[in-house]
Amino acid sequence: MKTKQSKSLFETATAYIPGGVNSPVRAFKSVGGDPIFIKKAKGAYLYDEDGNRYIDYIASWGPMLLGHAYPPVVEAIRKAVEHSTSFGAPTELEVQLAKLICENIPNVERVRMVNSGTEATMSAIRLARGFTGKDKFIKFAGCYHGHGDAFLIKAGSGAVTLGHPSSPGVTEGTAKDTLLAEYNDLDSVKRLVSAHKNEIAALIIEPIPGNMGCILPEPGFIEGLRALCTREGILLIFDEVMTGFRLGFGGAQEALGVQADLVTYGKVIGAGLPVGAYAGKAEIMEFVAPNGPVYQAGTLSGNPIAMTAGYTLLQELKDKPQYYTELAGKCKALHEGLASLLEETELPWTINRKGSMISLHFTNVPVRDFDSAGTGANDYFKQFFHGMLKRGIYLPPSAYESWFLSNALSEKDIEETLAAAGETIEEMNQKR
Ligand code: KE4
């Protein structure tokens, strides 16, 4: 596989951009080797600067649910951009997107647009603190909510991939108000609640985590959190930056049948443009400026081009359960194909899957939380990642990430992926 252009671009990039990338997980640190520089993408395929084609299982970390350069989205952006790229004033487009969300998502009556998932979760925590008058909040080890100071305490995704679970620069003053619980362990939450009676504003969770790989909530866990938060006057925040509009149009709230008090969005909602949002009941959301005292703002929030892209994609997805059924079916086929290859070997493995989210862990331990996710053998993951990459399959470059399928993947793409996996797994098995 030719990588001359990517290598030279990476060398230049490191002279101008920290680590040569604008987001750490892209640097291939946890799998080794140099990152691939992408030139263009279409449907399920990425094309790098050396002309290599890859079947894409990152989908820009979620947004490309219907594939890259989805024609209706491209057309809508092309038209919108002729009327300027930003006004810094209200537009009909942001009203349309907000209305679409409020009319179709359970218990969402107001939504505020921001520019990233990080801004959405930061704002949701500030709102919860302002609304309840309490300072502390609970997060779960391994759940990633973006790079806001208060979240970088045993975060998932890139923060774990880089091997330091908490980040320098987060002050003790900030960290003291972040309480850590274990995913799938209701008792760990109950212990924090009784130790910090009436001090906890919110509990934020990835209802179906994708930042420890994909992890499934055990029966009663999310329902137990809902009951506990209701009883204790703690706001339950679902961070659906990843699961929102991906698991189904109604996201994890719909999939799990549990309603949060606030929900955060990103990724799919912007169709690949920088959009995040936080949303919930009017009683809570109207506490945000300008009507309420909780301040939050953004020059490019509700950007007309981003709103156009997000609105066009969500309009495509609304009332189209068949997209989600097809996506889940492709993910199931991938799961079953990988499982049948792996069970023929001595390699340790377990696969977690929900909807179109899937992750492969090289461990025989069931992966149900942050610690068990850490039992995966990273050497095996590295071999698997590079074996697939050289065979034209682009997986997330970290064992702590969920893979993301797009509905542009064809049955032939899945077959090609499994053929590459067969050769890679055979290679790994020989090396053992
Ligand atoms: P952004 O600020 O990256 O738009 O969103 C942060 C965020 C918040 N909540 C959840 C559940 C998320 O998964 C994310 C971001 N996801 C990672 C991928 N695991 C983004 C990839 C990256 O950091 O480059």
Coordinates of C-alpha atoms in Angstrom, one line a residue, residues 14 40-41 48 53 63 92 108 134 148 172 187 189 199 203 212 234 260 278 354 372-373 381-382 403 409 421:
T14 CA 3.9 18.1 12.6
K40 CA -12.0 12.7 -0.6
A41 CA -14.8 10.4 0.2
D48 CA -6.3 8.9 0.6
R53 CA -9.5 3.3 -1.4
P63 CA -22.1 11.8 11.2
E92 CA -35.6 30.3 9.4
V108 CA -37.7 17.7 24.1
K134 CA -26.0 22.4 43.2
G148 CA -14.5 20.2 28.8
E172 CA -8.3 20.3 41.7
D187 CA -24.6 0.7 43.7
V189 CA -24.0 5.6 42.0
E199 CA -25.0 18.4 46.5
L203 CA -25.7 12.7 36.4
M212 CA -14.9 2.3 25.7
I234 CA -30.8 15.0 40.2
A260 CA -33.8 11.9 30.3
Y278 CA -28.5 20.5 24.1
K354 CA -26.1 -2.3 19.4
S372 CA -13.2 -4.8 31.6
A373 CA -12.8 -2.7 28.4
F381 CA -5.9 -4.8 18.3
K382 CA -2.8 -3.1 16.6
W403 CA -17.0 1.3 14.8
L409 CA -22.2 0.0 2.9
A421 CA -10.7 -9.9 8.4

